[in-house]
Tab-separated table of C-alpha atoms in Angstrom:
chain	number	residue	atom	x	y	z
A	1	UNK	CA	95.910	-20.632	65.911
A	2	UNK	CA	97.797	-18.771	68.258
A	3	UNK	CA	97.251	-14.837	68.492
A	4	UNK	CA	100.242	-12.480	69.760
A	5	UNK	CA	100.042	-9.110	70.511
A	6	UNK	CA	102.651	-6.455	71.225
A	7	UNK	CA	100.819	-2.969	73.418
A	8	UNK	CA	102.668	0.281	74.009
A	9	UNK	CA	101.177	2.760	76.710
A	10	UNK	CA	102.710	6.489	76.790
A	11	UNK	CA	102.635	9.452	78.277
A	12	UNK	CA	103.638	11.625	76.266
A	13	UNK	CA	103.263	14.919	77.958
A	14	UNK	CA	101.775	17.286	75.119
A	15	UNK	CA	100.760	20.206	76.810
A	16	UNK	CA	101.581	23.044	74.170
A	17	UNK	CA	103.381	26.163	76.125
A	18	UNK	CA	103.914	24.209	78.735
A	19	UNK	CA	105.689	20.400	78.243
A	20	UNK	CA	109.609	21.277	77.684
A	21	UNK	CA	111.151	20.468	74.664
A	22	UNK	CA	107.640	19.131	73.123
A	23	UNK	CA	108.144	19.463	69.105
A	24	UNK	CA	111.643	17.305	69.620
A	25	UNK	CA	109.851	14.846	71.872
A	26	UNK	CA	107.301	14.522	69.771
A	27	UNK	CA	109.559	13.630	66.754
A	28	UNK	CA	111.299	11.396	68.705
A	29	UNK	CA	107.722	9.575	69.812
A	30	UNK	CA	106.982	9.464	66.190
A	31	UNK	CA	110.003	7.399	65.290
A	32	UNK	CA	109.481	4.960	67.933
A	33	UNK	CA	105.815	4.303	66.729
A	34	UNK	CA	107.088	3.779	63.152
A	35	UNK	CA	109.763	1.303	63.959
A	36	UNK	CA	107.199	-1.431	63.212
A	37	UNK	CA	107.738	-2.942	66.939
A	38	UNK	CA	103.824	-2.128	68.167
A	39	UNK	CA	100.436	-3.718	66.886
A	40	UNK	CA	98.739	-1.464	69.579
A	41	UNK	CA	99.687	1.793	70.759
A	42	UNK	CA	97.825	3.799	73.443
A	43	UNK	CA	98.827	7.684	74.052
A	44	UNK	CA	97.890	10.118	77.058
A	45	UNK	CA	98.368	13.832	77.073
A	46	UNK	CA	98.013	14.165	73.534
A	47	UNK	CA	96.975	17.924	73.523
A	48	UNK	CA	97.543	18.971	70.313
A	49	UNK	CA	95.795	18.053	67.571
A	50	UNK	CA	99.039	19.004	65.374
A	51	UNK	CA	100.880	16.682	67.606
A	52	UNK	CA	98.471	13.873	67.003
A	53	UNK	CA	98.291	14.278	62.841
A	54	UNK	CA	101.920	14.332	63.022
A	55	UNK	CA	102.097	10.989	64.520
A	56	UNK	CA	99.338	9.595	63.064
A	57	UNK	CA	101.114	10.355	59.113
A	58	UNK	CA	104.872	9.140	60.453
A	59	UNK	CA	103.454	6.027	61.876
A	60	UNK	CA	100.698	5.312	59.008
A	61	UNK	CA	102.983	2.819	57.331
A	62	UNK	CA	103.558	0.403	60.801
A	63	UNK	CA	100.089	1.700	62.567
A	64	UNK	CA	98.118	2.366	59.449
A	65	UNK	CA	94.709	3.203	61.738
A	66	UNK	CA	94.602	5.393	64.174
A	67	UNK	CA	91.329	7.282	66.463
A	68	UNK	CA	91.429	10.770	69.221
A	69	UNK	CA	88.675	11.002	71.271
A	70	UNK	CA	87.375	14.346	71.379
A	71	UNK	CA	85.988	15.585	74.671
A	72	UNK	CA	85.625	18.765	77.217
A	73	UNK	CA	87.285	22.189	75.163
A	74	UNK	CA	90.723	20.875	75.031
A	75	UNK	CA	89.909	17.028	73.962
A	76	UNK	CA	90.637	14.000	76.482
A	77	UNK	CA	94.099	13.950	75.542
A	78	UNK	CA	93.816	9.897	74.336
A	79	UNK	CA	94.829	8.281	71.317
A	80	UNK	CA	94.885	4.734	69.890
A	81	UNK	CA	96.836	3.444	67.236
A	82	UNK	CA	96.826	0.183	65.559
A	83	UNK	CA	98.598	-1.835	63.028
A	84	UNK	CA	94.709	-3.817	62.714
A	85	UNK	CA	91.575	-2.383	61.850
A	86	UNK	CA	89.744	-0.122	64.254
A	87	UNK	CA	86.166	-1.089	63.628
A	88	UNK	CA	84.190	0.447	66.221
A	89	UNK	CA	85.159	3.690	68.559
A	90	UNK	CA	83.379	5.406	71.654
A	91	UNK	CA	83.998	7.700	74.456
A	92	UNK	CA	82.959	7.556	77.727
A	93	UNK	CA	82.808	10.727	79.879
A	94	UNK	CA	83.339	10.178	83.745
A	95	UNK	CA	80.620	11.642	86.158
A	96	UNK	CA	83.583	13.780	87.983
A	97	UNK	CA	86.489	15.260	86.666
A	98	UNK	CA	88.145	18.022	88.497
A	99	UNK	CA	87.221	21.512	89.273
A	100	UNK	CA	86.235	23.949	87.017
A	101	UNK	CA	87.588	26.859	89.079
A	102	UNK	CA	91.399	25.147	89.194
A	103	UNK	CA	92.457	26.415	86.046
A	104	UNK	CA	96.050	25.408	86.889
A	105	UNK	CA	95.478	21.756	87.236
A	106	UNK	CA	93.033	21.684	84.348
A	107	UNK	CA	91.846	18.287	84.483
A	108	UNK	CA	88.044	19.506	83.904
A	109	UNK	CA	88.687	20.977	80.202
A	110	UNK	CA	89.886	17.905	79.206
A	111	UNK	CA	86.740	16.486	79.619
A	112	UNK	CA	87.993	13.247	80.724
A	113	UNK	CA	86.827	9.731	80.446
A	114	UNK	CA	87.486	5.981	79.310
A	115	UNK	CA	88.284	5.967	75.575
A	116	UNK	CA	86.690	2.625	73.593
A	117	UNK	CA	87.877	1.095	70.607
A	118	UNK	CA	87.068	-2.288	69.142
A	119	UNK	CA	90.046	-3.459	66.439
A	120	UNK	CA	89.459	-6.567	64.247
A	121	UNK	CA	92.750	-8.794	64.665
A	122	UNK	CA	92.213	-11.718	62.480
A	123	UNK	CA	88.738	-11.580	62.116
A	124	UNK	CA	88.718	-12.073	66.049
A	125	UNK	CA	87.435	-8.543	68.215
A	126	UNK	CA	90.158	-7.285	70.819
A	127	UNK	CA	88.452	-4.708	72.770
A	128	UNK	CA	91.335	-1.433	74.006
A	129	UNK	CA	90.382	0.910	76.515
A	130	UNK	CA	92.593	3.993	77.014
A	131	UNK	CA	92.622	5.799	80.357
A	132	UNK	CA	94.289	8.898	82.040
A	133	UNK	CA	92.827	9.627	85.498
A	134	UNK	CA	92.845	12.604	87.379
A	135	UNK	CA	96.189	13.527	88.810
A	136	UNK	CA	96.819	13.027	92.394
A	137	UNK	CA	99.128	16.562	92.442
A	138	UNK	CA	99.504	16.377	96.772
A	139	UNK	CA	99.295	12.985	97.822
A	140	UNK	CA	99.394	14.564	101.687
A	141	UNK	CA	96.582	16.606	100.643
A	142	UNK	CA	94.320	14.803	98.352
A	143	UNK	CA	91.505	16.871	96.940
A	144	UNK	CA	90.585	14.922	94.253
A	145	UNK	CA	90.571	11.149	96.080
A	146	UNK	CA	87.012	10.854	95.456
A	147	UNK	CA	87.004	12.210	91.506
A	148	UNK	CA	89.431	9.647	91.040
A	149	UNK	CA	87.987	6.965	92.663
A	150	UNK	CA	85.062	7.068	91.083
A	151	UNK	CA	86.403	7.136	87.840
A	152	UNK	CA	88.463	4.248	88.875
A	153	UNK	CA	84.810	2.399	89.552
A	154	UNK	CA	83.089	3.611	86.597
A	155	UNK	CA	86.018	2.304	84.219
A	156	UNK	CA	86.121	-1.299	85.871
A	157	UNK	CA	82.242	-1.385	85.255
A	158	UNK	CA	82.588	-0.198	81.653
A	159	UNK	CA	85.031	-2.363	81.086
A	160	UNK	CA	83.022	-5.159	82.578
A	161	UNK	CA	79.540	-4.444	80.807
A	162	UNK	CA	81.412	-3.710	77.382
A	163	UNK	CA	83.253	-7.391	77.331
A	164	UNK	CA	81.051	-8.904	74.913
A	165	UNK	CA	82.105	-11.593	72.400
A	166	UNK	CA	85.358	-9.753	72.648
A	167	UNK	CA	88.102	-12.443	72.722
A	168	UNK	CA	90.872	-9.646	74.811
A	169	UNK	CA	90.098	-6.591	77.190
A	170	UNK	CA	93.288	-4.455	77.305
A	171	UNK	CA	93.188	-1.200	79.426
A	172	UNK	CA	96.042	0.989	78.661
A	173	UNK	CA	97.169	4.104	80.029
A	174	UNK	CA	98.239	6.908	82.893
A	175	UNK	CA	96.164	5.947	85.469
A	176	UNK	CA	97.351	7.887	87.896
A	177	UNK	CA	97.101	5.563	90.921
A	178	UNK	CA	100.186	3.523	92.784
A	179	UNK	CA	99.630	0.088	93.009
A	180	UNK	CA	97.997	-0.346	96.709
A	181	UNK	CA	96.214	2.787	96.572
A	182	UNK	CA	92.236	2.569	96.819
A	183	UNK	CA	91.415	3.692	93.263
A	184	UNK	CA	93.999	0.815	92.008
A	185	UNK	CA	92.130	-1.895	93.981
A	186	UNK	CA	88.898	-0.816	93.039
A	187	UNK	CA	89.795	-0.505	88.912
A	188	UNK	CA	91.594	-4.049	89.640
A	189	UNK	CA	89.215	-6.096	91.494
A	190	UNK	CA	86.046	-4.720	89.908
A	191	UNK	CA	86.907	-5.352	85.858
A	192	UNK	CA	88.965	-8.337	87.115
A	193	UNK	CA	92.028	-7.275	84.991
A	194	UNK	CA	95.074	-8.719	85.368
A	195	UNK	CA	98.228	-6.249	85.761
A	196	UNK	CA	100.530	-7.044	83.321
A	197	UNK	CA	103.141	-6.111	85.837
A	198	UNK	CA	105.731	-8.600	87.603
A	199	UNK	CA	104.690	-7.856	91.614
A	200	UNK	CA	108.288	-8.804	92.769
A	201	UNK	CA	109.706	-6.003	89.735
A	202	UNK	CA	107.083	-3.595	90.776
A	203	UNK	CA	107.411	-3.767	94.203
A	204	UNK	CA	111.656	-3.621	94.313
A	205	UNK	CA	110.672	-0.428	91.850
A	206	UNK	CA	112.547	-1.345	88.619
A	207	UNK	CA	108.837	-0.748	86.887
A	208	UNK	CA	108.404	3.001	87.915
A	209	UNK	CA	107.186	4.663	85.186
A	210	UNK	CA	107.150	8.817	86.849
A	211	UNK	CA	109.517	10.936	88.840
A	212	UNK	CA	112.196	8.606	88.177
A	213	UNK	CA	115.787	9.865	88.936
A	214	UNK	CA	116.637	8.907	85.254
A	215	UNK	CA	114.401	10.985	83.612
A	216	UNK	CA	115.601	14.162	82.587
A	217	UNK	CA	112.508	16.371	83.597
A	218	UNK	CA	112.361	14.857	87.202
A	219	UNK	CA	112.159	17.446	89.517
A	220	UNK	CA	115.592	17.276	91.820
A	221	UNK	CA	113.948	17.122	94.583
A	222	UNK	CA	111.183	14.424	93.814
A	223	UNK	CA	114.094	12.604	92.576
A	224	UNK	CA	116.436	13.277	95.656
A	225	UNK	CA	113.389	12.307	98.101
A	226	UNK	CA	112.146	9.090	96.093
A	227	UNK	CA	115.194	8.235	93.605
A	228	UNK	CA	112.872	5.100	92.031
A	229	UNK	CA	109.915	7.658	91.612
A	230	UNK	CA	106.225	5.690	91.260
A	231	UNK	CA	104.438	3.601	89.092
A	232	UNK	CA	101.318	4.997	87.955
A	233	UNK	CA	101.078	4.052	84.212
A	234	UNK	CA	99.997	0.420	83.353
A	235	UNK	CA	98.889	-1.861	80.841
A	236	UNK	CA	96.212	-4.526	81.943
A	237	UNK	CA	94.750	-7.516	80.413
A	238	UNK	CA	91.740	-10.200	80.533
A	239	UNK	CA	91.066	-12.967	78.531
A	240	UNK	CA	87.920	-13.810	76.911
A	241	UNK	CA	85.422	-16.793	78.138
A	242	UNK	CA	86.140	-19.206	75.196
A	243	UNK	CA	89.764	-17.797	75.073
A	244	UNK	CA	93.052	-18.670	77.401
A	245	UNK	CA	96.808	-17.274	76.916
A	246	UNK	CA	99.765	-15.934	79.388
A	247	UNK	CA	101.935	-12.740	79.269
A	248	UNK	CA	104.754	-13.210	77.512
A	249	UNK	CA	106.396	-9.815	78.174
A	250	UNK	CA	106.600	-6.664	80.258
A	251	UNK	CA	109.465	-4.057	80.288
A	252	UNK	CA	109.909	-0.263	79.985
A	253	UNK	CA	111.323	-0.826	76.284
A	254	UNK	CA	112.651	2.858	75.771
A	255	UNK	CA	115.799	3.876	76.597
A	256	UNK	CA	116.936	7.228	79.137
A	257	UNK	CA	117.190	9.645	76.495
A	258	UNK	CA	116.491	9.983	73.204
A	259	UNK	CA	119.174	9.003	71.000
A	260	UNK	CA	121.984	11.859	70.447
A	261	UNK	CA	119.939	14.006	72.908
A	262	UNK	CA	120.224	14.504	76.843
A	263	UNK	CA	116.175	14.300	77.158
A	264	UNK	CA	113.812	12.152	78.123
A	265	UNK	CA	110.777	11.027	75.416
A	266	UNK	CA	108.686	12.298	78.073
A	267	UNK	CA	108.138	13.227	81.947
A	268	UNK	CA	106.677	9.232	82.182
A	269	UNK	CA	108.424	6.073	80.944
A	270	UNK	CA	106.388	4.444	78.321
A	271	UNK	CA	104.858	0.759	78.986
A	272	UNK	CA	105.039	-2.345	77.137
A	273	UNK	CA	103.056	-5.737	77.168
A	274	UNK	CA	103.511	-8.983	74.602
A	275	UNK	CA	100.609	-11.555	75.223
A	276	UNK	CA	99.414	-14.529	73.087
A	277	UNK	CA	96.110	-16.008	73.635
A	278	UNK	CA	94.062	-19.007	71.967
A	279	UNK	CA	90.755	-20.561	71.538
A	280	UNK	CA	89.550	-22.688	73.939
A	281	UNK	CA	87.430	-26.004	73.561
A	282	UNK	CA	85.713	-25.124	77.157
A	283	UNK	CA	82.332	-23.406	77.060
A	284	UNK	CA	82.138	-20.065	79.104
A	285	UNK	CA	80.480	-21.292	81.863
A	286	UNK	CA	82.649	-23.999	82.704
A	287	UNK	CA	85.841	-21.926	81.805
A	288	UNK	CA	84.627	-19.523	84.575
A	289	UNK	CA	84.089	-22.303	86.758
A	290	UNK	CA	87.790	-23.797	86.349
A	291	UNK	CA	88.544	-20.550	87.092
A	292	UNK	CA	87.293	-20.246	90.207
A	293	UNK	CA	88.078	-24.152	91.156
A	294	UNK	CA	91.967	-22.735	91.141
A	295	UNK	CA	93.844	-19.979	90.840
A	296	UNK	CA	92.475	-16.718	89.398
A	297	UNK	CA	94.936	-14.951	86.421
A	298	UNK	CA	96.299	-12.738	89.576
A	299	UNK	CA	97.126	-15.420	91.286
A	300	UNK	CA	94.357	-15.364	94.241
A	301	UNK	CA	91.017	-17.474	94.359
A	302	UNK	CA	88.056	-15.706	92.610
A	303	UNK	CA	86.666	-15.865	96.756
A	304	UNK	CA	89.831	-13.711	97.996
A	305	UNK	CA	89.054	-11.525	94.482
A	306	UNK	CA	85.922	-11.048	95.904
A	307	UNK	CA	86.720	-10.070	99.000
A	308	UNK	CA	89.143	-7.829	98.266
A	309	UNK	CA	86.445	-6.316	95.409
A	310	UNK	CA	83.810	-6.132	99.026
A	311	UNK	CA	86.447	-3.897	100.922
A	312	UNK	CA	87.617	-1.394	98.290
A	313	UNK	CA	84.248	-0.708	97.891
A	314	UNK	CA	83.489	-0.023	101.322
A	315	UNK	CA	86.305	1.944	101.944
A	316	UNK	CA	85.481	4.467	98.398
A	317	UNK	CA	81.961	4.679	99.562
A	318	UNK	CA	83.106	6.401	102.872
A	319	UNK	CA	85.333	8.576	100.632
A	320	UNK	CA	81.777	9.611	98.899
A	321	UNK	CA	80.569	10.460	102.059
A	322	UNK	CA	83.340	12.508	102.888
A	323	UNK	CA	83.253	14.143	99.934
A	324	UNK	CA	78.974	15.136	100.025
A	325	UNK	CA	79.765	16.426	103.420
A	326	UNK	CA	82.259	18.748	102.131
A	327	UNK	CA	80.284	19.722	99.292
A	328	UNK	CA	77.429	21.033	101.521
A	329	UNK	CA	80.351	22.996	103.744
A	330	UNK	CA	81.222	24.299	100.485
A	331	UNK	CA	77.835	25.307	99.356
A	332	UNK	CA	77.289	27.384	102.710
A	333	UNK	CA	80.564	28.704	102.419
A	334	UNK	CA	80.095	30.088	99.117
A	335	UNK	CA	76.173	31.007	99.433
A	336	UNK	CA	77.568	33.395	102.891
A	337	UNK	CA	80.686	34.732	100.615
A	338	UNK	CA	77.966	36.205	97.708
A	339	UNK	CA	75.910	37.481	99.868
A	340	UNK	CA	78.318	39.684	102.125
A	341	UNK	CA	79.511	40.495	98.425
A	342	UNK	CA	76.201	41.418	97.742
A	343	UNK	CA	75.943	43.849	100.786
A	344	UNK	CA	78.963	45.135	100.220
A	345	UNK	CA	77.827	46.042	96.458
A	346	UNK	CA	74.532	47.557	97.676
A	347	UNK	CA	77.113	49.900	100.153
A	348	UNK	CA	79.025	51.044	97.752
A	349	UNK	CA	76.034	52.131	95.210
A	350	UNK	CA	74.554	54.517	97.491
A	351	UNK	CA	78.146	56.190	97.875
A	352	UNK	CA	79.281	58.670	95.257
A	353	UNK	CA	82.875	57.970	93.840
A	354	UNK	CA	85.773	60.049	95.510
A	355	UNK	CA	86.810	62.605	93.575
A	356	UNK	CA	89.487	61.512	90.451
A	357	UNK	CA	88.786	57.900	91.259
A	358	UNK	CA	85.290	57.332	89.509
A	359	UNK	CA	86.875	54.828	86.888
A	360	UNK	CA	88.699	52.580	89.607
A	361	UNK	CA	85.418	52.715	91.324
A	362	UNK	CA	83.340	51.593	88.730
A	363	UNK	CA	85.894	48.540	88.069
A	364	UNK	CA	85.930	47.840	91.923
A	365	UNK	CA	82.093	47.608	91.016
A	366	UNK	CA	82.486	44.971	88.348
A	367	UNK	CA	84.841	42.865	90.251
A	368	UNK	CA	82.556	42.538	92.843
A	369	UNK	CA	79.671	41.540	90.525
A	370	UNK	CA	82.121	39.239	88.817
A	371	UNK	CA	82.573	38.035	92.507
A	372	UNK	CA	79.176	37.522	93.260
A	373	UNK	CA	78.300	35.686	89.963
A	374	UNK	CA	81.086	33.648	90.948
A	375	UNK	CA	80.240	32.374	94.204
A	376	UNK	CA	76.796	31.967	93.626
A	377	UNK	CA	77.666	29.442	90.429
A	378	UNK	CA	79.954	27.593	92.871
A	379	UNK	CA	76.915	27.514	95.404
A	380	UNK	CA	74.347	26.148	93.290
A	381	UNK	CA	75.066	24.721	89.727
A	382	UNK	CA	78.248	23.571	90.388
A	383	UNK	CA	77.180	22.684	93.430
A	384	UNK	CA	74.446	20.267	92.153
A	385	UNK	CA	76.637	19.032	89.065
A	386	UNK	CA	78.975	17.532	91.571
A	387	UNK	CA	77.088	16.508	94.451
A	388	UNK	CA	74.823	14.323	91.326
A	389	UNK	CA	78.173	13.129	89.960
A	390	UNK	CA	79.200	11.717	93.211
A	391	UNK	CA	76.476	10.697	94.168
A	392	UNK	CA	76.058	8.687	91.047
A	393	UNK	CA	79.623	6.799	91.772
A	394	UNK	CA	78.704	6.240	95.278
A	395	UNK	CA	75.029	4.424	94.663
A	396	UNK	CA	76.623	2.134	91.894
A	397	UNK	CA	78.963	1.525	94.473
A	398	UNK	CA	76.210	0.721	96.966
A	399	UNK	CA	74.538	-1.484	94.402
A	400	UNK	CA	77.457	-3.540	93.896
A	401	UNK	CA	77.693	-4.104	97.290
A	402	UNK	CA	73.976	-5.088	97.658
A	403	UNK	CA	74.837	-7.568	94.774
A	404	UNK	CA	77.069	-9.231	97.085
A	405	UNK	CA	74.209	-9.353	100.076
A	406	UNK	CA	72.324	-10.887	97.392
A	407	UNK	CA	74.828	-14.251	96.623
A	408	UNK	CA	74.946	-14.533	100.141
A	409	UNK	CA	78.385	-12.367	100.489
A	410	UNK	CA	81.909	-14.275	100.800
A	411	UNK	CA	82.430	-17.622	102.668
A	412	UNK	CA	78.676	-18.203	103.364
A	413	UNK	CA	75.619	-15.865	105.027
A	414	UNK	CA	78.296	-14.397	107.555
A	415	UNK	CA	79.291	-12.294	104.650
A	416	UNK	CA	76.437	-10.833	103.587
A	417	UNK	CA	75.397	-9.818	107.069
A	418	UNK	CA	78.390	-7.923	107.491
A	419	UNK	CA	78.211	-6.424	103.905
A	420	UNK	CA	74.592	-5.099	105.769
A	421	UNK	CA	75.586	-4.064	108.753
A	422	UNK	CA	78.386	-1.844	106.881
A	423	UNK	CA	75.846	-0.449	104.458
């Protein structure tokens, strides 16, 4: 017996005080969740915890089960609701996740990660991931390539080592990454998902899903400079070993604006996927080898897969290295900024306050202690925190590639000599 499946991905930009127009959107949101259209909705920027028990109750009649994974001091943000039974749930916190000391990009209090549910459809086990990486925020100037590669690495292995007897793997969400870009290729090749995404669509941009000129909270300018925007939010697919289907869908199924309102649902277009599956009569090891006798589901032979899985590695393991470097110009940097705070400090204690100004001196005081306490944090525990988070991406990374070495690399022994000489 066939099994179909209808997946919604959104956006919905929930940040309270700050997303315009929230309480309407969020209405709005609700209704399209209840319309009964969705067996499997995944939601990003979900912020409030008002916002996410109001549409949890309007959608409880279509999407009667529902899970938020709490995380960092704001929560991740993701949601997953279903119209089958959620039967198991877990979260899984990335390594790296912003900087605690950019309070306007805020990506660290979120506490961000992969979020895990397993939902019983027909007795059968569909595992859903839900995923919002960190934001790219200068793509000229990209401070956070290596956070977000290496959360692009760690989802596509916990999506691999979580497979199981599940009979579908379906990652849904913001990820945050164009197609093309390193932390793409890495999620992609490494968990072998299959974009749900049309690559002659994507690539003439009719699939954008953020900083469209439609939208009514692009920016003017983003839209003036890039009218089709970017497509960063996806919904991605991969079939169990005993189990075999095709795509049977994939659109942007909301309209412009919300109807009898000039605003968007949100600052991101919202994604959907129908795909039907069924049991096969081939045994897993022989499905994976038909697999890899022909075409893979993207397309490209599982050698070319391979390949491509060898390279993005290679290039997000010199991103790593980058990164440590910086991290020990950082640590001197802020280890030679608390102590010339600290001699400044020690100056001004053996000086007596001018006269009328002993309150504003005693504050100056303070700051500079608060200064001190500040840069020796950044010097040394979060120093440490971050050099061990990427330094846990980078020797997984390294491992991988080893693995490689090991099968005797791509095309023969040629391959894993050059997977040594680059490591």
């Amino acid at each position: 017996m066939a099994l179909e499946l209808s997946i919604l991905t959104l956006n919905i930009w929930g940040i309270p005080y700050v997303s315009k127009d929230r309480a309407v959107r969020v209405e709005a949101i609700g209704e399209v969740l209840a319309s009964g259209n969705y067996d499997i909705v995944s939601l990003q920027e979900v912020w409030s915890e008002s916002d996410y028990r109001y549409l949890k109750e309007r959608a409880a009649a279509a999407l009667p089960f529902a899970h938020y994974f709490y995380s960092g001091v704001v929560g991740s943000g993701l949601a997953v609701l279903s119209k089958y039974p959620i039967v198991s749930a877990f979260f899984h916190a990335w390594s790296v996740n912003g900087y605690v000391h950019r309070i306007q990009h805020g990506d660290w209090f979120g506490g961000k990660g992969v979020g895990f549910v397993k939902i019983s459809v027909n007795e059968q086990l569909v595992h859903v991931y839900a995923a919002h990486l960190h934001a790219e925020y200068d793509r000229s100037c990209d401070d956070y390539m290596a956070h977000r590669v290496i959360q692009a690495y760690d989802t596509a292995q916990f999506i691999e080592n979580t497979q199981g007897n599940g009979v579908l793997q379906v990652l849904a969400g913001d990820l945050n990454t164009e197609p093309g870009d390193l932390a793409y290729r890495v999620l992609q090749t490494c968990s072998r998902l299959t974009d749900s995404a049309d690559k002659k669509m994507y690539a003439s941009g009719d699939l954008n899903t953020n900083e469209i000129a439609r939208n009514s909270y692009t920016d003017p300018e983003a839209a003036k400079k890039s009218p089709k925007g970017k497509r960063i939010d996806y919904i991605m697919y991969r079939f169990g070993s005993h189990y075999e289907g095709k795509l049977l869908e994939h659109r942007l199924p909301l309209p412009d604006r919300i109807p009898g309102k000039d605003i968007s649902y949100s600052d991101h277009e919202a994604v959907y996927a129908k795909i039907i599956m069924k049991k096969t009569s081939s045994t897993s090891a022989i499905h994976h080898l038909m697999s890899c006798s022909g075409k893979s589901d993207q397309g490209e032979s599982c050698e070319n897969s391979d390949q491509e899985s060898i390279l993005a590695l290679r290039e997000s393991i010199v991103i790593c290295n980058e990164n440590l470097k910086q991290l020990e110009s950082h640590r001197r940097s802020y280890t030679l900024m608390a102590i010339a705070v600290i001699v400044v400090l020690l100056n001004m204690i053996e000086l007596e306050a001018p006269y009328g100004l002993k309150t504003a001196y005693l504050l100056l005081k303070f700051l500079l202690c608060g200064f001190i306490i500040f840069f020796v944090f950044m010097a040394t525990i979060w120093n440490i925190m971050e050099r061990h988070g990427i330094l846990a991406g980078k020797l997984s990374m390294e491992i991988a590639l080893k693995g490689y070495k090991d099968l005797g690399g791509i095309g023969g022994g040629d391959g894993g000599e050059k997977i040594a000489h680059k490591m």
